[in-house]
Amino acid sequence: QVLLVESGGGSVQAGGSLRVSCAIFGYTPSNICMGWFRQAPGKEREGVATIDEYGTTNYADSVKGRFTISKDNAKNTLYLQMNSLKPEDTAMYYCAATFGRCVLDASPFGTWGRGTQVTVSS
């Protein structure tokens, strides 16, 4: 069974940076698709970025050029580096894992962490 634990969220001013991490227990990220999703109050959960077993990445248009997803297979950890943060990036950020299709849609992802809050003030 895969267990995911996020950390690193917090509050930052617009234009600042944060890095959130996801510790992966029970599996190695080298053999599985991992993703970051976010959900703001009153909004649907949306895909932010994914990285597959080959290291191929995919990003939502809203974060391209500002966010970077990466993984450290030796540390069993997934990261999301967030730069040039905007107030609209404020949300709960979740990491997720799937053995299925590696897409920005949440439906193939069967394992989820509990999330870490990111708040960006203007």
PDB file of C-alpha atoms in Angstrom:
ATOM      1  CA  GLN A   1       0.000   0.000   0.000  1.00  0.00           C
ATOM      2  CA  VAL A   2       1.268   3.464  -0.930  1.00  0.00           C
ATOM      3  CA  LEU A   3       1.169   6.192   1.734  1.00  0.00           C
ATOM      4  CA  LEU A   4       1.754   9.840   0.854  1.00  0.00           C
ATOM      5  CA  VAL A   5       2.573  12.620   3.327  1.00  0.00           C
ATOM      6  CA  GLU A   6       2.839  16.237   2.197  1.00  0.00           C
ATOM      7  CA  SER A   7       4.804  18.985   3.925  1.00  0.00           C
ATOM      8  CA  GLY A   8       6.229  22.419   3.270  1.00  0.00           C
ATOM      9  CA  GLY A   9       3.133  24.518   2.794  1.00  0.00           C
ATOM     10  CA  GLY A  10       2.787  27.925   4.364  1.00  0.00           C
ATOM     11  CA  SER A  11       2.058  31.591   3.787  1.00  0.00           C
ATOM     12  CA  VAL A  12       3.958  33.793   1.387  1.00  0.00           C
ATOM     13  CA  GLN A  13       3.501  37.147  -0.310  1.00  0.00           C
ATOM     14  CA  ALA A  14       2.740  37.397  -3.991  1.00  0.00           C
ATOM     15  CA  GLY A  15       5.870  36.975  -6.058  1.00  0.00           C
ATOM     16  CA  GLY A  16       7.472  34.711  -3.481  1.00  0.00           C
ATOM     17  CA  SER A  17       8.433  31.045  -3.623  1.00  0.00           C
ATOM     18  CA  LEU A  18       7.622  27.866  -1.751  1.00  0.00           C
ATOM     19  CA  ARG A  19       8.575  24.227  -2.149  1.00  0.00           C
ATOM     20  CA  VAL A  20       6.184  21.524  -1.042  1.00  0.00           C
ATOM     21  CA  SER A  21       7.294  17.942  -0.583  1.00  0.00           C
ATOM     22  CA  CYS A  22       5.581  14.584  -0.587  1.00  0.00           C
ATOM     23  CA  ALA A  23       7.163  11.652   1.218  1.00  0.00           C
ATOM     24  CA  ILE A  24       6.261   8.346  -0.424  1.00  0.00           C
ATOM     25  CA  PHE A  25       5.990   5.187   1.648  1.00  0.00           C
ATOM     26  CA  GLY A  26       5.469   1.708   0.264  1.00  0.00           C
ATOM     27  CA  TYR A  27       6.592   2.327  -3.297  1.00  0.00           C
ATOM     28  CA  THR A  28       9.324   3.966  -5.301  1.00  0.00           C
ATOM     29  CA  PRO A  29       8.447   6.979  -7.450  1.00  0.00           C
ATOM     30  CA  SER A  30      10.635   5.597 -10.251  1.00  0.00           C
ATOM     31  CA  ASN A  31       7.894   3.107 -11.175  1.00  0.00           C
ATOM     32  CA  ILE A  32       4.736   5.115 -10.741  1.00  0.00           C
ATOM     33  CA  CYS A  33       3.067   8.282 -11.983  1.00  0.00           C
ATOM     34  CA  MET A  34       2.950  11.041  -9.380  1.00  0.00           C
ATOM     35  CA  GLY A  35       0.971  14.251  -9.461  1.00  0.00           C
ATOM     36  CA  TRP A  36       0.227  17.451  -7.597  1.00  0.00           C
ATOM     37  CA  PHE A  37      -3.326  18.693  -7.395  1.00  0.00           C
ATOM     38  CA  ARG A  38      -4.871  21.642  -5.622  1.00  0.00           C
ATOM     39  CA  GLN A  39      -8.266  22.668  -4.353  1.00  0.00           C
ATOM     40  CA  ALA A  40      -9.334  26.131  -3.307  1.00  0.00           C
ATOM     41  CA  PRO A  41     -12.430  26.730  -1.156  1.00  0.00           C
ATOM     42  CA  GLY A  42     -15.579  26.451  -3.227  1.00  0.00           C
ATOM     43  CA  LYS A  43     -13.699  25.178  -6.276  1.00  0.00           C
ATOM     44  CA  GLU A  44     -13.116  21.778  -7.820  1.00  0.00           C
ATOM     45  CA  ARG A  45      -9.836  19.952  -7.412  1.00  0.00           C
ATOM     46  CA  GLU A  46      -7.543  20.706 -10.348  1.00  0.00           C
ATOM     47  CA  GLY A  47      -4.411  19.094 -11.678  1.00  0.00           C
ATOM     48  CA  VAL A  48      -1.249  21.161 -11.285  1.00  0.00           C
ATOM     49  CA  ALA A  49       1.563  18.914 -12.523  1.00  0.00           C
ATOM     50  CA  THR A  50       2.433  15.287 -13.138  1.00  0.00           C
ATOM     51  CA  ILE A  51       5.635  13.312 -13.577  1.00  0.00           C
ATOM     52  CA  ASP A  52       5.688   9.789 -14.951  1.00  0.00           C
ATOM     53  CA  GLU A  53       8.055   6.887 -14.382  1.00  0.00           C
ATOM     54  CA  TYR A  54      10.346   8.178 -17.167  1.00  0.00           C
ATOM     55  CA  GLY A  55      10.531  11.679 -15.705  1.00  0.00           C
ATOM     56  CA  THR A  56       8.265  13.219 -18.308  1.00  0.00           C
ATOM     57  CA  THR A  57       6.414  16.189 -16.846  1.00  0.00           C
ATOM     58  CA  ASN A  58       3.145  17.886 -17.639  1.00  0.00           C
ATOM     59  CA  TYR A  59       1.792  21.153 -16.260  1.00  0.00           C
ATOM     60  CA  ALA A  60      -1.465  23.041 -16.120  1.00  0.00           C
ATOM     61  CA  ASP A  61      -1.365  26.158 -18.290  1.00  0.00           C
ATOM     62  CA  SER A  62      -1.903  28.323 -15.215  1.00  0.00           C
ATOM     63  CA  VAL A  63       1.423  27.258 -13.657  1.00  0.00           C
ATOM     64  CA  LYS A  64       3.670  26.687 -16.684  1.00  0.00           C
ATOM     65  CA  GLY A  65       6.932  28.548 -16.345  1.00  0.00           C
ATOM     66  CA  ARG A  66       6.387  29.128 -12.621  1.00  0.00           C
ATOM     67  CA  PHE A  67       6.107  25.648 -11.046  1.00  0.00           C
ATOM     68  CA  THR A  68       8.467  22.694 -11.364  1.00  0.00           C
ATOM     69  CA  ILE A  69       7.641  19.120 -10.391  1.00  0.00           C
ATOM     70  CA  SER A  70      10.510  16.774  -9.608  1.00  0.00           C
ATOM     71  CA  LYS A  71      11.240  13.589  -7.737  1.00  0.00           C
ATOM     72  CA  ASP A  72      14.157  12.115  -5.869  1.00  0.00           C
ATOM     73  CA  ASN A  73      13.934   8.357  -6.274  1.00  0.00           C
ATOM     74  CA  ALA A  74      16.672   7.738  -3.710  1.00  0.00           C
ATOM     75  CA  LYS A  75      14.756   9.715  -1.089  1.00  0.00           C
ATOM     76  CA  ASN A  76      11.313   8.496  -2.193  1.00  0.00           C
ATOM     77  CA  THR A  77      10.177  12.107  -2.309  1.00  0.00           C
ATOM     78  CA  LEU A  78       8.168  14.197  -4.747  1.00  0.00           C
ATOM     79  CA  TYR A  79       8.584  17.974  -4.890  1.00  0.00           C
ATOM     80  CA  LEU A  80       6.764  20.967  -6.288  1.00  0.00           C
ATOM     81  CA  GLN A  81       8.837  24.132  -6.530  1.00  0.00           C
ATOM     82  CA  MET A  82       6.532  27.128  -6.830  1.00  0.00           C
ATOM     83  CA  ASN A  83       7.933  30.480  -7.946  1.00  0.00           C
ATOM     84  CA  SER A  84       6.293  33.803  -8.758  1.00  0.00           C
ATOM     85  CA  LEU A  85       3.340  32.825  -6.628  1.00  0.00           C
ATOM     86  CA  LYS A  86       0.023  34.600  -7.131  1.00  0.00           C
ATOM     87  CA  PRO A  87      -2.958  34.969  -4.780  1.00  0.00           C
ATOM     88  CA  GLU A  88      -4.916  32.662  -7.093  1.00  0.00           C
ATOM     89  CA  ASP A  89      -2.440  29.888  -6.261  1.00  0.00           C
ATOM     90  CA  THR A  90      -3.886  29.802  -2.748  1.00  0.00           C
ATOM     91  CA  ALA A  91      -5.235  26.292  -2.142  1.00  0.00           C
ATOM     92  CA  MET A  92      -4.744  22.996  -0.390  1.00  0.00           C
ATOM     93  CA  TYR A  93      -2.095  21.098  -2.332  1.00  0.00           C
ATOM     94  CA  TYR A  94      -2.285  17.321  -2.564  1.00  0.00           C
ATOM     95  CA  CYS A  95       0.126  14.779  -3.945  1.00  0.00           C
ATOM     96  CA  ALA A  96      -1.277  11.673  -5.553  1.00  0.00           C
ATOM     97  CA  ALA A  97      -0.109   8.454  -7.156  1.00  0.00           C
ATOM     98  CA  THR A  98      -1.462   6.226  -9.890  1.00  0.00           C
ATOM     99  CA  PHE A  99      -0.553   3.040 -11.707  1.00  0.00           C
ATOM    100  CA  GLY A 100      -2.880   4.200 -14.477  1.00  0.00           C
ATOM    101  CA  ARG A 101      -2.869   7.027 -16.977  1.00  0.00           C
ATOM    102  CA  CYS A 102      -0.524   9.861 -16.092  1.00  0.00           C
ATOM    103  CA  VAL A 103      -2.764  12.837 -16.768  1.00  0.00           C
ATOM    104  CA  LEU A 104      -3.821  16.050 -15.062  1.00  0.00           C
ATOM    105  CA  ASP A 105      -7.240  14.562 -14.359  1.00  0.00           C
ATOM    106  CA  ALA A 106      -7.742  13.305 -10.800  1.00  0.00           C
ATOM    107  CA  SER A 107      -9.799  10.246 -11.760  1.00  0.00           C
ATOM    108  CA  PRO A 108      -6.916   7.760 -12.409  1.00  0.00           C
ATOM    109  CA  PHE A 109      -5.221   8.664  -9.120  1.00  0.00           C
ATOM    110  CA  GLY A 110      -6.125   6.187  -6.402  1.00  0.00           C
ATOM    111  CA  THR A 111      -3.797   7.211  -3.609  1.00  0.00           C
ATOM    112  CA  TRP A 112      -3.829  10.667  -2.058  1.00  0.00           C
ATOM    113  CA  GLY A 113      -2.091  12.501   0.733  1.00  0.00           C
ATOM    114  CA  ARG A 114      -3.937  14.674   3.230  1.00  0.00           C
ATOM    115  CA  GLY A 115      -2.690  17.900   1.727  1.00  0.00           C
ATOM    116  CA  THR A 116      -0.692  20.940   2.741  1.00  0.00           C
ATOM    117  CA  GLN A 117      -2.051  24.490   2.715  1.00  0.00           C
ATOM    118  CA  VAL A 118      -0.461  27.184   0.569  1.00  0.00           C
ATOM    119  CA  THR A 119      -1.633  30.759   1.089  1.00  0.00           C
ATOM    120  CA  VAL A 120      -0.453  33.631  -1.083  1.00  0.00           C
ATOM    121  CA  SER A 121      -1.265  37.166   0.020  1.00  0.00           C
ATOM    122  CA  SER A 122      -1.329  40.201  -2.239  1.00  0.00           C
TER     123      SER A 122
END
